[in-house]
Coordinates of N, CA and C and ligand atoms in Angstrom, one line a residue:
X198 N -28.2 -79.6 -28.5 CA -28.2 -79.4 -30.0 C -28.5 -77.9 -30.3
X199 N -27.8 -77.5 -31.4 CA -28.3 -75.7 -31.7 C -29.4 -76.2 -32.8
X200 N -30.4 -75.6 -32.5 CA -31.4 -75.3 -33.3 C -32.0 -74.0 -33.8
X201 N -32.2 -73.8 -35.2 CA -33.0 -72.6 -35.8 C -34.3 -72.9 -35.6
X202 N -34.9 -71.8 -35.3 CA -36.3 -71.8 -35.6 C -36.6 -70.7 -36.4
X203 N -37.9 -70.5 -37.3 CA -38.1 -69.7 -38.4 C -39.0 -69.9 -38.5
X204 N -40.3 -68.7 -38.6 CA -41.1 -68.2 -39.4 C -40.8 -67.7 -41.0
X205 N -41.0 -68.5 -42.1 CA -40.7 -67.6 -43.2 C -41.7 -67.7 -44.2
X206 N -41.8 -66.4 -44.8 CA -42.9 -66.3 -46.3 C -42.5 -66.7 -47.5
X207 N -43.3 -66.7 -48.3 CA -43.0 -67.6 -49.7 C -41.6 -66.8 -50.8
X208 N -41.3 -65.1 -50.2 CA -40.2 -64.7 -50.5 C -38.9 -64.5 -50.0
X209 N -39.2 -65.3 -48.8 CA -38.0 -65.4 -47.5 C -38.0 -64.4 -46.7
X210 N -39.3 -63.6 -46.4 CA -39.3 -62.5 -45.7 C -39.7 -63.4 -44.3
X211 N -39.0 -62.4 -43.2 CA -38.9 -62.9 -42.1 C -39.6 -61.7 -41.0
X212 N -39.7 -60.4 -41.5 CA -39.8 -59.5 -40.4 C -39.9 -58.1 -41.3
X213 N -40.3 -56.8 -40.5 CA -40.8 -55.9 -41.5 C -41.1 -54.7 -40.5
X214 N -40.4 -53.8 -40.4 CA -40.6 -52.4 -39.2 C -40.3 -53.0 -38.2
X215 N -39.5 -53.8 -37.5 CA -38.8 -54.7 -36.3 C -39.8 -55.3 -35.7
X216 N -41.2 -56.3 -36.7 CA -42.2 -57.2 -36.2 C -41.4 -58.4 -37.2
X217 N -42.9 -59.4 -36.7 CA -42.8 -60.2 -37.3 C -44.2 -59.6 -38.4
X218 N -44.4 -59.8 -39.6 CA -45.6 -59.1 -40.6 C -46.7 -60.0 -40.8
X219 N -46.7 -60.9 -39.8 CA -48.1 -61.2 -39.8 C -48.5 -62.0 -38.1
X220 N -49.7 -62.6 -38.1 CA -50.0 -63.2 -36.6 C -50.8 -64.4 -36.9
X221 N -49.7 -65.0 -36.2 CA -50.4 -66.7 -36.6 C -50.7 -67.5 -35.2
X222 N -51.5 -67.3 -34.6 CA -51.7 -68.0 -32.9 C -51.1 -69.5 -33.2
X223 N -51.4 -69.8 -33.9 CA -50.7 -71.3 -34.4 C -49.6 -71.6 -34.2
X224 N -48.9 -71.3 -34.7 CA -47.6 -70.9 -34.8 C -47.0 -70.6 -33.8
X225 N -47.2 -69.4 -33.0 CA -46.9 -69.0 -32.0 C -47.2 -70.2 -30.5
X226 N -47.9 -70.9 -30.7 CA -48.4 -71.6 -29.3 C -46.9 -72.7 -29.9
X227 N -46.7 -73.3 -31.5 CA -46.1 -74.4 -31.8 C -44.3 -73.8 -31.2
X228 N -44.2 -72.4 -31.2 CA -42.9 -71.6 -31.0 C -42.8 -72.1 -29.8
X229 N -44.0 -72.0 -29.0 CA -43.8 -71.8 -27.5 C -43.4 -73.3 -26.9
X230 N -44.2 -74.2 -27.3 CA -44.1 -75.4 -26.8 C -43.0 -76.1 -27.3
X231 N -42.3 -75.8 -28.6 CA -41.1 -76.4 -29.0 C -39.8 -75.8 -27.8
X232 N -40.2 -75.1 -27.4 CA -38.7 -73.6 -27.0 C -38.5 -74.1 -25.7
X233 N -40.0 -74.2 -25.0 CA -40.4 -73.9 -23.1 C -39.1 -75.1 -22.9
X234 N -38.7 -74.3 -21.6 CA -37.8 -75.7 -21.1 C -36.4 -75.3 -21.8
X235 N -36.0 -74.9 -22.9 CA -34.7 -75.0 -23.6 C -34.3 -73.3 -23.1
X236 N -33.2 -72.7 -24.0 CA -32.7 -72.0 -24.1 C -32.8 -71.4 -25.1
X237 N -33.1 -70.3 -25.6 CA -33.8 -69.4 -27.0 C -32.2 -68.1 -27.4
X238 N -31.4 -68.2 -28.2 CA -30.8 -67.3 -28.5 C -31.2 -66.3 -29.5
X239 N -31.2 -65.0 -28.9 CA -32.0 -64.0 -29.9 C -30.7 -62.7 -30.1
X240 N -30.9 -62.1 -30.9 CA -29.9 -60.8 -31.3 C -30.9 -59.5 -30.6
X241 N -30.8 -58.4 -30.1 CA -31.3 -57.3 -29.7 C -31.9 -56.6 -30.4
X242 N -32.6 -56.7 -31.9 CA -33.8 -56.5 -32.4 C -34.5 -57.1 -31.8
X243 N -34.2 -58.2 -32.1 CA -36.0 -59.4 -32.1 C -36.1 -59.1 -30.3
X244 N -35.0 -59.3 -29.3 CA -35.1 -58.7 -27.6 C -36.0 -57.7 -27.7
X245 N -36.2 -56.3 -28.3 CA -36.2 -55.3 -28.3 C -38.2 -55.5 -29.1
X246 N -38.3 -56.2 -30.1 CA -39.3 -56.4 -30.2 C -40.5 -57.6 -29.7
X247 N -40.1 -58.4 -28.8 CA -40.4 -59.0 -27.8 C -40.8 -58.3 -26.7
X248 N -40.0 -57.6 -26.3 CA -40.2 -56.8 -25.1 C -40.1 -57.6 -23.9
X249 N -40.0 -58.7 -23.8 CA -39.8 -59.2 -22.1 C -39.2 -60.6 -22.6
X250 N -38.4 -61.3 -21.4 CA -38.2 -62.3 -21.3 C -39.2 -63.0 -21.7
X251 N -39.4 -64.5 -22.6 CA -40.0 -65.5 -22.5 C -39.8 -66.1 -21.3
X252 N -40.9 -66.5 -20.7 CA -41.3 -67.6 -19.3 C -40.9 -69.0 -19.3
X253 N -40.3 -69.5 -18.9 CA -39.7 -71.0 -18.7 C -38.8 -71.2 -19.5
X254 N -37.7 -69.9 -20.0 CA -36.8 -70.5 -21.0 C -35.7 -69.5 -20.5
X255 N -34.4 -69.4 -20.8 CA -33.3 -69.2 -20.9 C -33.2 -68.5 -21.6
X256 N -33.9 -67.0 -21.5 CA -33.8 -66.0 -22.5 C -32.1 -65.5 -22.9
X257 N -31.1 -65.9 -24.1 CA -30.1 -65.6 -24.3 C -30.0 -63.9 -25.1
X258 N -29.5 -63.0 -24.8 CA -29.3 -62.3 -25.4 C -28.2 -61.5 -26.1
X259 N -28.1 -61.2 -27.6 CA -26.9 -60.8 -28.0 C -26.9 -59.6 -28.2
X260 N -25.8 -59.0 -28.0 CA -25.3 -56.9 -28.3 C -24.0 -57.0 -27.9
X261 N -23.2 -56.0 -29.0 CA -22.0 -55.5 -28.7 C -22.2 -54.6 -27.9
X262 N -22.7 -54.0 -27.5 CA -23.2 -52.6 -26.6 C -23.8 -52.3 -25.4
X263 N -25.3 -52.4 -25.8 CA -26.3 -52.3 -25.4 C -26.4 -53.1 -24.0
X264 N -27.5 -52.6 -23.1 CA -27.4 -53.3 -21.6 C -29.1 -53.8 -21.4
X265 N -29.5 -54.9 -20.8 CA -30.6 -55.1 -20.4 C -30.6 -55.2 -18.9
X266 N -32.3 -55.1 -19.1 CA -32.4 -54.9 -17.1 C -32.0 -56.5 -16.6
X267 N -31.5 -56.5 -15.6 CA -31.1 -58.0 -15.2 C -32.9 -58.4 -14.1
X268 N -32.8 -59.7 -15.2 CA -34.1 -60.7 -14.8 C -33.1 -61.8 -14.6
X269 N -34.2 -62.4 -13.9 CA -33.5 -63.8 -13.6 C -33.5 -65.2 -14.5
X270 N -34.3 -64.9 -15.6 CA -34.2 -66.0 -16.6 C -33.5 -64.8 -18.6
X271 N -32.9 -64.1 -18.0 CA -32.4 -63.1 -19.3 C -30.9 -63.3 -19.2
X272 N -30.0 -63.1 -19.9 CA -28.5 -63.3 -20.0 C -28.4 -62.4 -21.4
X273 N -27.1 -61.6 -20.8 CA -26.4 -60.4 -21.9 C -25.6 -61.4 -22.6
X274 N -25.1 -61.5 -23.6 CA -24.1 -61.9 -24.0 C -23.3 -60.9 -25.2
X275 N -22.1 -61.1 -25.4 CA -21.4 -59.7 -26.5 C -21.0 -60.4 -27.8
X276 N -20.9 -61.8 -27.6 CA -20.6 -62.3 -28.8 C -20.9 -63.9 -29.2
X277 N -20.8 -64.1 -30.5 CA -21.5 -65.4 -30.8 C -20.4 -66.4 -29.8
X278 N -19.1 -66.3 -29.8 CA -18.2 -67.1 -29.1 C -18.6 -67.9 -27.6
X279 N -19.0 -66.5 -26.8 CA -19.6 -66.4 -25.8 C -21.0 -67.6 -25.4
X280 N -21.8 -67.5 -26.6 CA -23.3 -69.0 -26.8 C -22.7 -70.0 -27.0
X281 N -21.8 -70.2 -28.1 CA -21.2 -71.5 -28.2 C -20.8 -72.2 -27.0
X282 N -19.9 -71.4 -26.9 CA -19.0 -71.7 -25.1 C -19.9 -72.5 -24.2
X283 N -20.5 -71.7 -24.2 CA -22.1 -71.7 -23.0 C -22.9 -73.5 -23.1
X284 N -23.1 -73.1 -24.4 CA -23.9 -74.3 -25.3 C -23.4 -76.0 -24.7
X285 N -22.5 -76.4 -24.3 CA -22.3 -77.8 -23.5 C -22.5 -78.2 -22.0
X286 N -22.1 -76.9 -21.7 CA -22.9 -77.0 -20.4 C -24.5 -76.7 -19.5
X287 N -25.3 -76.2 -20.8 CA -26.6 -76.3 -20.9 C -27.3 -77.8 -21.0
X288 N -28.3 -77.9 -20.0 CA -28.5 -78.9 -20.0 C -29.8 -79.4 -20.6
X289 N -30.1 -78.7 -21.9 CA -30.6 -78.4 -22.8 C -30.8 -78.2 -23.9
X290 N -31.8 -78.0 -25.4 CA -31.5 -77.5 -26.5 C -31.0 -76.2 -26.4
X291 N -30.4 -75.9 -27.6 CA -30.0 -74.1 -27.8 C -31.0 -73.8 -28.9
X292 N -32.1 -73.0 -29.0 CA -32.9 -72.4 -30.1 C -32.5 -71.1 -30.4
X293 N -31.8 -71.5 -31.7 CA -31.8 -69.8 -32.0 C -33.0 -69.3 -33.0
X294 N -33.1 -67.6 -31.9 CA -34.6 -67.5 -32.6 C -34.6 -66.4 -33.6
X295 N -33.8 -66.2 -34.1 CA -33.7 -64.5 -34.9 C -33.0 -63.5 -34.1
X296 N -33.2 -62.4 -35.1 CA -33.7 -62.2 -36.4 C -32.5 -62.7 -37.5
X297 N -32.2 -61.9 -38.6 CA -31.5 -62.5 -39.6 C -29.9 -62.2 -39.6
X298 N -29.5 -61.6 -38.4 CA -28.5 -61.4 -38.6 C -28.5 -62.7 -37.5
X299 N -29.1 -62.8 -36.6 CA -28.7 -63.9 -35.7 C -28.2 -65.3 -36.1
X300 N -29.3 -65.2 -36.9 CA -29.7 -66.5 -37.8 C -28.0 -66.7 -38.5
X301 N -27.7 -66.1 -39.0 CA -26.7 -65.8 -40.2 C -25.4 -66.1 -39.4
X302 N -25.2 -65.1 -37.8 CA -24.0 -65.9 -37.2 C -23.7 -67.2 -36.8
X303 N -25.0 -67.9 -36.4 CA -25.1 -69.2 -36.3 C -24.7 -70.7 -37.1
X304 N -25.5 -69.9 -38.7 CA -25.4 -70.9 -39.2 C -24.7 -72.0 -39.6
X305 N -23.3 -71.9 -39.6 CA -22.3 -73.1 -39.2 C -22.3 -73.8 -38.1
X306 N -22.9 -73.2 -37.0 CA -23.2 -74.6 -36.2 C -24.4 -74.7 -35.6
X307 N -25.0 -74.3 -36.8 CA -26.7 -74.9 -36.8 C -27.0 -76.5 -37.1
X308 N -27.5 -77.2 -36.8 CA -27.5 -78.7 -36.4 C -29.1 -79.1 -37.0
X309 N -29.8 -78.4 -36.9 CA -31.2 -78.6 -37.1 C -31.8 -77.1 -37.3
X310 N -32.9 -77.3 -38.7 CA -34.0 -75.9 -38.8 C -35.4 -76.4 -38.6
X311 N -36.4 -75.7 -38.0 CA -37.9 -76.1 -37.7 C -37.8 -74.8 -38.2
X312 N -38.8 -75.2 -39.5 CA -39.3 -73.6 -40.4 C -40.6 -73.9 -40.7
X313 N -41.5 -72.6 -40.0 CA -42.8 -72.5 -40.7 C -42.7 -71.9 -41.5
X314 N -43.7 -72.2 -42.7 CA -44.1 -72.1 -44.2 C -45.5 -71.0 -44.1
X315 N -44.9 -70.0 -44.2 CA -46.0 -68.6 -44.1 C -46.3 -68.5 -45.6
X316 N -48.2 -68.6 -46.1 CA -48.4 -69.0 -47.3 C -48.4 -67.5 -47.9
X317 N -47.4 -66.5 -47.3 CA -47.2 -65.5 -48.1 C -46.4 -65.0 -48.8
X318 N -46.5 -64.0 -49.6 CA -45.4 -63.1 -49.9 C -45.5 -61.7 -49.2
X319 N -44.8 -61.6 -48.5 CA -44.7 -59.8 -48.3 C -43.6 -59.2 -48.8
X320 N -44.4 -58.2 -49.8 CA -43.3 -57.4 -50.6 C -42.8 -56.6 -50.1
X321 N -43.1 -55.9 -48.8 CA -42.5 -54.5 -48.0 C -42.0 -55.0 -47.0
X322 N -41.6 -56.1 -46.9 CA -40.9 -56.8 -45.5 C -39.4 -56.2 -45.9
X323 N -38.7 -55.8 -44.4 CA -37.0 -55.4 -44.7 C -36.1 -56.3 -44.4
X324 N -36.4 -57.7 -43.5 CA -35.6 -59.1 -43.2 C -36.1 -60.1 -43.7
X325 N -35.0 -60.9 -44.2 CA -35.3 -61.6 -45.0 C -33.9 -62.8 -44.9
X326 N -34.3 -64.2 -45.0 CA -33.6 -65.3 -45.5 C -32.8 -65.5 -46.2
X327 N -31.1 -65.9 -46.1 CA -30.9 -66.2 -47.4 C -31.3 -67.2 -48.0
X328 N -31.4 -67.3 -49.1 CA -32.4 -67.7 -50.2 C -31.6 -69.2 -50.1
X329 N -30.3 -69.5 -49.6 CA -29.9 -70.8 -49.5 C -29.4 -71.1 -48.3
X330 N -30.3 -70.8 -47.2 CA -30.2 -70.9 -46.0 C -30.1 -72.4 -45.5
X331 N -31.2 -73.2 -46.5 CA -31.1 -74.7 -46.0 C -30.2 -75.6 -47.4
X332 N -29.2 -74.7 -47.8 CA -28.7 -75.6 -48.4 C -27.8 -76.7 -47.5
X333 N -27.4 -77.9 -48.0 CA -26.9 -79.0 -47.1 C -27.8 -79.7 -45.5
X334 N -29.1 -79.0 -46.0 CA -30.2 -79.5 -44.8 C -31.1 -80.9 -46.0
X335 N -31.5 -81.5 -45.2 CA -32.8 -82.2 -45.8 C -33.9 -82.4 -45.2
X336 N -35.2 -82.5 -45.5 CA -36.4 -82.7 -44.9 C -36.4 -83.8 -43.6
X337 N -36.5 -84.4 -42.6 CA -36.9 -85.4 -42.1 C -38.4 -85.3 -41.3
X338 N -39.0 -83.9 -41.6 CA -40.5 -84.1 -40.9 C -41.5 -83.2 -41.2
X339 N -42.2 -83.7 -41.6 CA -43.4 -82.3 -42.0 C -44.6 -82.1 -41.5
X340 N -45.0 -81.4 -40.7 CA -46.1 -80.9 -40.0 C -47.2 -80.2 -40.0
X341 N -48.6 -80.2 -40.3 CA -49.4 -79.3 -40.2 C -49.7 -78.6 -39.4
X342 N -49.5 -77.5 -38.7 CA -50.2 -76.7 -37.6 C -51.4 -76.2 -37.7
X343 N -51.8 -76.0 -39.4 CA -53.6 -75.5 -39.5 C -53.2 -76.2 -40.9
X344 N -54.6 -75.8 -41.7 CA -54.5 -75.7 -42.9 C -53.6 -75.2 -44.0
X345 N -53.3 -73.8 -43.1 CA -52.5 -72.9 -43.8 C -50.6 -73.2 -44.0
X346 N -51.1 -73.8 -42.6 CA -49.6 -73.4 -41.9 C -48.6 -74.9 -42.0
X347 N -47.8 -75.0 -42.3 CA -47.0 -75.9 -42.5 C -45.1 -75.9 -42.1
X348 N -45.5 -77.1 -40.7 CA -43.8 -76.5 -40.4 C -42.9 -78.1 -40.7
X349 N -41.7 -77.5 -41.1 CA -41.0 -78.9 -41.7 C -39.6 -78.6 -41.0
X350 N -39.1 -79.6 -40.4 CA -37.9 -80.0 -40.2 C -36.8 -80.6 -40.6
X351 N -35.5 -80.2 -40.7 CA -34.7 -80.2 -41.4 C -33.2 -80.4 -40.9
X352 N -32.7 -81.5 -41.0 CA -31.3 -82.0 -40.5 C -30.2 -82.0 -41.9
X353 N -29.1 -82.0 -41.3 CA -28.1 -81.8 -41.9 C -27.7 -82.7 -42.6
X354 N -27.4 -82.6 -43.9 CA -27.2 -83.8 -44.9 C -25.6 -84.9 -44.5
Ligands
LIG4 N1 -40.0 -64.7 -38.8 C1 -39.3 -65.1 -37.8 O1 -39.3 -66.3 -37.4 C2 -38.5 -64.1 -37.0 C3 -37.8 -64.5 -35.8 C4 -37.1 -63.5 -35.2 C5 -37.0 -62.2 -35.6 N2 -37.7 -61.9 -36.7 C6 -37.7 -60.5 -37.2 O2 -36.4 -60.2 -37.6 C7 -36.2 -58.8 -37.4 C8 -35.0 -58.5 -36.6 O3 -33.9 -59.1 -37.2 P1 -32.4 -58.4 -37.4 O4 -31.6 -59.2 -38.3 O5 -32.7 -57.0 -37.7 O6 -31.9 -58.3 -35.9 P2 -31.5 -59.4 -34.7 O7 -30.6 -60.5 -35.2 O8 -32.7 -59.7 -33.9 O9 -30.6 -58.4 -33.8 C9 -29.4 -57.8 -34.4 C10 -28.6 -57.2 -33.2 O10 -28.0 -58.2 -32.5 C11 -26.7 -57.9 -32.0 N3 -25.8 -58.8 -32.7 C12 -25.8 -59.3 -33.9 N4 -24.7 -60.1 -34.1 C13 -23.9 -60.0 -33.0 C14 -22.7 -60.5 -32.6 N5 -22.0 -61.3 -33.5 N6 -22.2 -60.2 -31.4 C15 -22.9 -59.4 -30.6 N7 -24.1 -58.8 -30.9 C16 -24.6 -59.1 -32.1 C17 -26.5 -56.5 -32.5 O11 -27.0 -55.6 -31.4 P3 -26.2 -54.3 -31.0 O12 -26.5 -53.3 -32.2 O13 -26.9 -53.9 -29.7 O14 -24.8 -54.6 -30.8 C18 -27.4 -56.3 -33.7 O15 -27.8 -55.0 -34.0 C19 -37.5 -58.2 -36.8 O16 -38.4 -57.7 -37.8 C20 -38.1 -59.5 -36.1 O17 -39.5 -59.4 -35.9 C21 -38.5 -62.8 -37.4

Protein backbone atom coordinates (compact mmCIF):
# COMPACT_ATOMS: atom_id res chain seq x y z
CA UNK A 1 0.00 0.00 0.00
CA UNK A 2 1.38 3.78 -0.60
CA UNK A 3 1.16 5.54 2.34
CA UNK A 4 1.72 9.34 3.40
CA UNK A 5 3.08 10.17 6.48
CA UNK A 6 3.01 13.88 7.82
CA UNK A 7 3.98 15.91 10.47
CA UNK A 8 1.72 19.04 10.18
CA UNK A 9 0.98 22.51 12.14
CA UNK A 10 -2.27 24.08 12.71
CA UNK A 11 -1.33 26.27 9.40
CA UNK A 12 -0.21 23.32 7.24
CA UNK A 13 3.30 24.13 7.80
CA UNK A 14 5.40 21.26 7.28
CA UNK A 15 9.16 22.37 7.30
CA UNK A 16 11.13 25.77 7.53
CA UNK A 17 15.08 26.36 6.38
CA UNK A 18 15.14 22.54 5.02
CA UNK A 19 14.09 21.10 8.86
CA UNK A 20 11.37 19.95 10.20
CA UNK A 21 10.45 23.54 12.83
CA UNK A 22 10.03 21.77 15.71
CA UNK A 23 11.15 18.35 17.89
CA UNK A 24 8.81 16.07 19.05
CA UNK A 25 10.68 12.57 20.42
CA UNK A 26 7.12 11.31 20.27
CA UNK A 27 6.52 11.60 17.17
CA UNK A 28 9.62 10.69 15.91
CA UNK A 29 9.93 7.17 17.89
CA UNK A 30 5.85 6.83 16.35
CA UNK A 31 7.68 7.71 12.56
CA UNK A 32 10.13 5.20 13.37
CA UNK A 33 8.17 2.26 14.36
CA UNK A 34 5.32 2.85 11.84
CA UNK A 35 8.21 2.97 8.73
CA UNK A 36 10.97 0.13 10.28
CA UNK A 37 10.52 -2.81 8.01
CA UNK A 38 8.72 -0.97 5.03
CA UNK A 39 10.07 1.26 2.41
CA UNK A 40 10.19 5.24 3.06
CA UNK A 41 10.01 7.36 -0.33
CA UNK A 42 11.55 10.77 0.24
CA UNK A 43 12.45 13.70 -2.51
CA UNK A 44 16.28 15.08 -2.03
CA UNK A 45 15.51 17.86 0.35
CA UNK A 46 14.11 15.90 3.15
CA UNK A 47 17.49 13.04 1.88
CA UNK A 48 19.66 15.97 2.26
CA UNK A 49 18.19 17.02 5.56
CA UNK A 50 18.23 13.57 7.12
CA UNK A 51 21.63 13.11 6.29
CA UNK A 52 21.82 9.24 6.30
CA UNK A 53 19.91 6.39 5.41
CA UNK A 54 17.15 5.30 7.91
CA UNK A 55 18.14 1.76 9.48
CA UNK A 56 15.89 -1.16 8.71
CA UNK A 57 14.02 0.48 5.88
CA UNK A 58 14.29 0.87 2.17
CA UNK A 59 15.55 4.26 2.01
CA UNK A 60 13.90 5.39 -1.59
CA UNK A 61 15.32 8.30 -3.09
CA UNK A 62 14.14 10.89 -5.57
CA UNK A 63 16.33 13.64 -8.01
CA UNK A 64 16.39 14.47 -11.53
CA UNK A 65 20.12 14.97 -11.13
CA UNK A 66 21.71 14.72 -8.21
CA UNK A 67 23.84 11.43 -7.11
CA UNK A 68 24.03 9.67 -3.70
CA UNK A 69 26.88 7.63 -2.10
CA UNK A 70 25.68 3.95 -2.82
CA UNK A 71 24.66 2.22 0.69
CA UNK A 72 23.13 -0.80 0.77
CA UNK A 73 19.67 0.02 2.09
CA UNK A 74 19.55 3.75 -0.16
CA UNK A 75 18.16 3.65 -3.85
CA UNK A 76 18.45 6.72 -6.47
CA UNK A 77 15.49 6.97 -8.25
CA UNK A 78 14.78 9.89 -11.29
CA UNK A 79 11.30 9.75 -11.33
CA UNK A 80 7.83 9.24 -9.64
CA UNK A 81 7.20 6.52 -12.56
CA UNK A 82 10.26 4.69 -11.50
CA UNK A 83 8.45 4.17 -7.33
CA UNK A 84 5.30 3.13 -8.71
CA UNK A 85 6.88 0.58 -10.95
CA UNK A 86 8.94 -0.64 -8.01
CA UNK A 87 5.88 -0.49 -5.55
CA UNK A 88 4.27 -4.38 -6.46
CA UNK A 89 7.10 -6.01 -6.22
CA UNK A 90 8.05 -4.70 -2.72
CA UNK A 91 7.18 -6.98 -0.31
CA UNK A 92 6.07 -4.30 1.75
CA UNK A 93 4.36 -0.85 2.58
CA UNK A 94 5.49 2.19 0.41
CA UNK A 95 5.74 5.30 3.02
CA UNK A 96 6.07 8.32 1.47
CA UNK A 97 7.82 10.65 3.68
CA UNK A 98 8.20 14.31 2.26
CA UNK A 99 8.72 16.92 1.76
CA UNK A 100 5.91 18.81 -0.17
CA UNK A 101 6.79 18.46 -3.33
CA UNK A 102 7.07 14.69 -2.78
CA UNK A 103 3.98 14.62 -1.08
CA UNK A 104 2.22 16.42 -4.03
CA UNK A 105 3.71 13.84 -6.81
CA UNK A 106 2.18 11.11 -4.99
CA UNK A 107 -0.95 12.14 -4.18
CA UNK A 108 -3.11 10.26 -6.73
CA UNK A 109 -1.88 7.15 -5.61
CA UNK A 110 -1.81 7.84 -2.11
CA UNK A 111 -4.10 5.11 -0.55
CA UNK A 112 -3.78 6.08 3.14
CA UNK A 113 -2.43 9.48 5.34
CA UNK A 114 -1.03 8.95 9.06
CA UNK A 115 -0.84 12.78 10.04
CA UNK A 116 0.40 14.13 13.20
CA UNK A 117 -1.40 17.19 14.57
CA UNK A 118 1.44 19.67 15.63
CA UNK A 119 -0.54 22.02 18.19
CA UNK A 120 1.14 24.86 16.30
CA UNK A 121 1.25 27.59 14.09
CA UNK A 122 4.56 28.53 12.51
CA UNK A 123 4.33 31.67 10.77
CA UNK A 124 7.99 31.60 9.21
CA UNK A 125 7.76 28.05 8.08
CA UNK A 126 8.54 27.98 3.82
CA UNK A 127 6.70 24.21 3.28
CA UNK A 128 3.64 23.83 3.61
CA UNK A 129 0.41 21.47 2.86
CA UNK A 130 -2.13 21.87 0.54
CA UNK A 131 -4.81 23.10 2.48
CA UNK A 132 -6.99 20.22 0.76
CA UNK A 133 -4.63 17.59 0.82
CA UNK A 134 -7.07 15.15 2.64
CA UNK A 135 -9.86 16.05 0.62
CA UNK A 136 -11.67 12.58 -0.50
CA UNK A 137 -9.82 11.02 2.73
CA UNK A 138 -11.95 10.16 5.91
CA UNK A 139 -10.92 9.63 9.55
CA UNK A 140 -10.78 5.86 10.48
CA UNK A 141 -8.35 6.22 13.58
CA UNK A 142 -7.30 8.61 16.03
CA UNK A 143 -4.36 8.47 18.22
CA UNK A 144 -2.73 10.06 21.18
CA UNK A 145 1.11 10.00 21.17
CA UNK A 146 1.25 12.60 24.29
CA UNK A 147 -0.99 15.02 25.43
CA UNK A 148 -0.05 17.38 22.83
CA UNK A 149 0.31 15.31 20.02
CA UNK A 150 -2.38 13.66 18.12
CA UNK A 151 -2.00 11.37 15.06
CA UNK A 152 -5.12 10.42 12.95
CA UNK A 153 -5.49 8.24 10.12
CA UNK A 154 -7.08 8.56 7.12
CA UNK A 155 -8.49 6.28 4.21
CA UNK A 156 -9.87 7.00 1.12
CA UNK A 157 -13.53 7.74 0.83
N1 LIG B 1 6.62 17.71 8.64
C1 LIG B 1 6.91 16.61 7.97
O1 LIG B 1 6.32 15.53 8.21
C2 LIG B 1 7.98 16.63 6.92
C3 LIG B 1 8.33 15.45 6.25
C4 LIG B 1 9.34 15.51 5.28
C5 LIG B 1 9.96 16.71 5.00
N2 LIG B 1 9.59 17.83 5.66
C6 LIG B 1 10.22 19.13 5.36
O2 LIG B 1 9.91 19.49 4.02
C7 LIG B 1 10.98 20.29 3.50
C8 LIG B 1 11.47 19.69 2.19
O3 LIG B 1 10.38 19.61 1.29
P1 LIG B 1 10.53 20.05 -0.26
O4 LIG B 1 9.17 20.06 -0.86
O5 LIG B 1 11.37 21.27 -0.33
O6 LIG B 1 11.46 18.93 -0.90
P2 LIG B 1 11.45 17.32 -1.13
O7 LIG B 1 10.14 16.86 -1.64
O8 LIG B 1 12.03 16.67 0.07
O9 LIG B 1 12.56 17.22 -2.27
C9 LIG B 1 12.41 17.91 -3.49
C10 LIG B 1 13.43 17.38 -4.49
O10 LIG B 1 13.10 16.04 -4.83
C11 LIG B 1 13.39 15.81 -6.20
N3 LIG B 1 12.14 15.56 -6.91
C12 LIG B 1 10.90 16.08 -6.66
N4 LIG B 1 10.02 15.62 -7.56
C13 LIG B 1 10.70 14.79 -8.39
C14 LIG B 1 10.33 14.02 -9.52
N5 LIG B 1 9.06 13.99 -9.97
N6 LIG B 1 11.28 13.29 -10.13
C15 LIG B 1 12.56 13.30 -9.68
N7 LIG B 1 12.96 14.02 -8.61
C16 LIG B 1 12.05 14.75 -7.98
C17 LIG B 1 14.04 17.08 -6.72
O11 LIG B 1 15.42 16.92 -6.48
P3 LIG B 1 16.53 17.44 -7.55
O12 LIG B 1 16.44 18.94 -7.46
O13 LIG B 1 17.79 16.86 -7.04
O14 LIG B 1 16.09 16.91 -8.88
C18 LIG B 1 13.47 18.14 -5.80
O15 LIG B 1 14.27 19.29 -5.73
C19 LIG B 1 12.05 20.32 4.58
O16 LIG B 1 11.90 21.49 5.36
C20 LIG B 1 11.73 19.08 5.40
O17 LIG B 1 12.21 19.17 6.73
C21 LIG B 1 8.61 17.83 6.61
Amino acid sequence: MIIGIVAIAKNFAIGKDGTLPWHYPADLKFFKNTTTGHAIVMGFNTWKSIGKPLPNRLNIVLSRSRQIEPQPNALLVRSTNEVTALSPFLNCDLFIIGGAQTYKNFADVTEKWIVTEVPLTVDDADTFMPRDFLSGFEVVETKELTKELVVKVFHRI
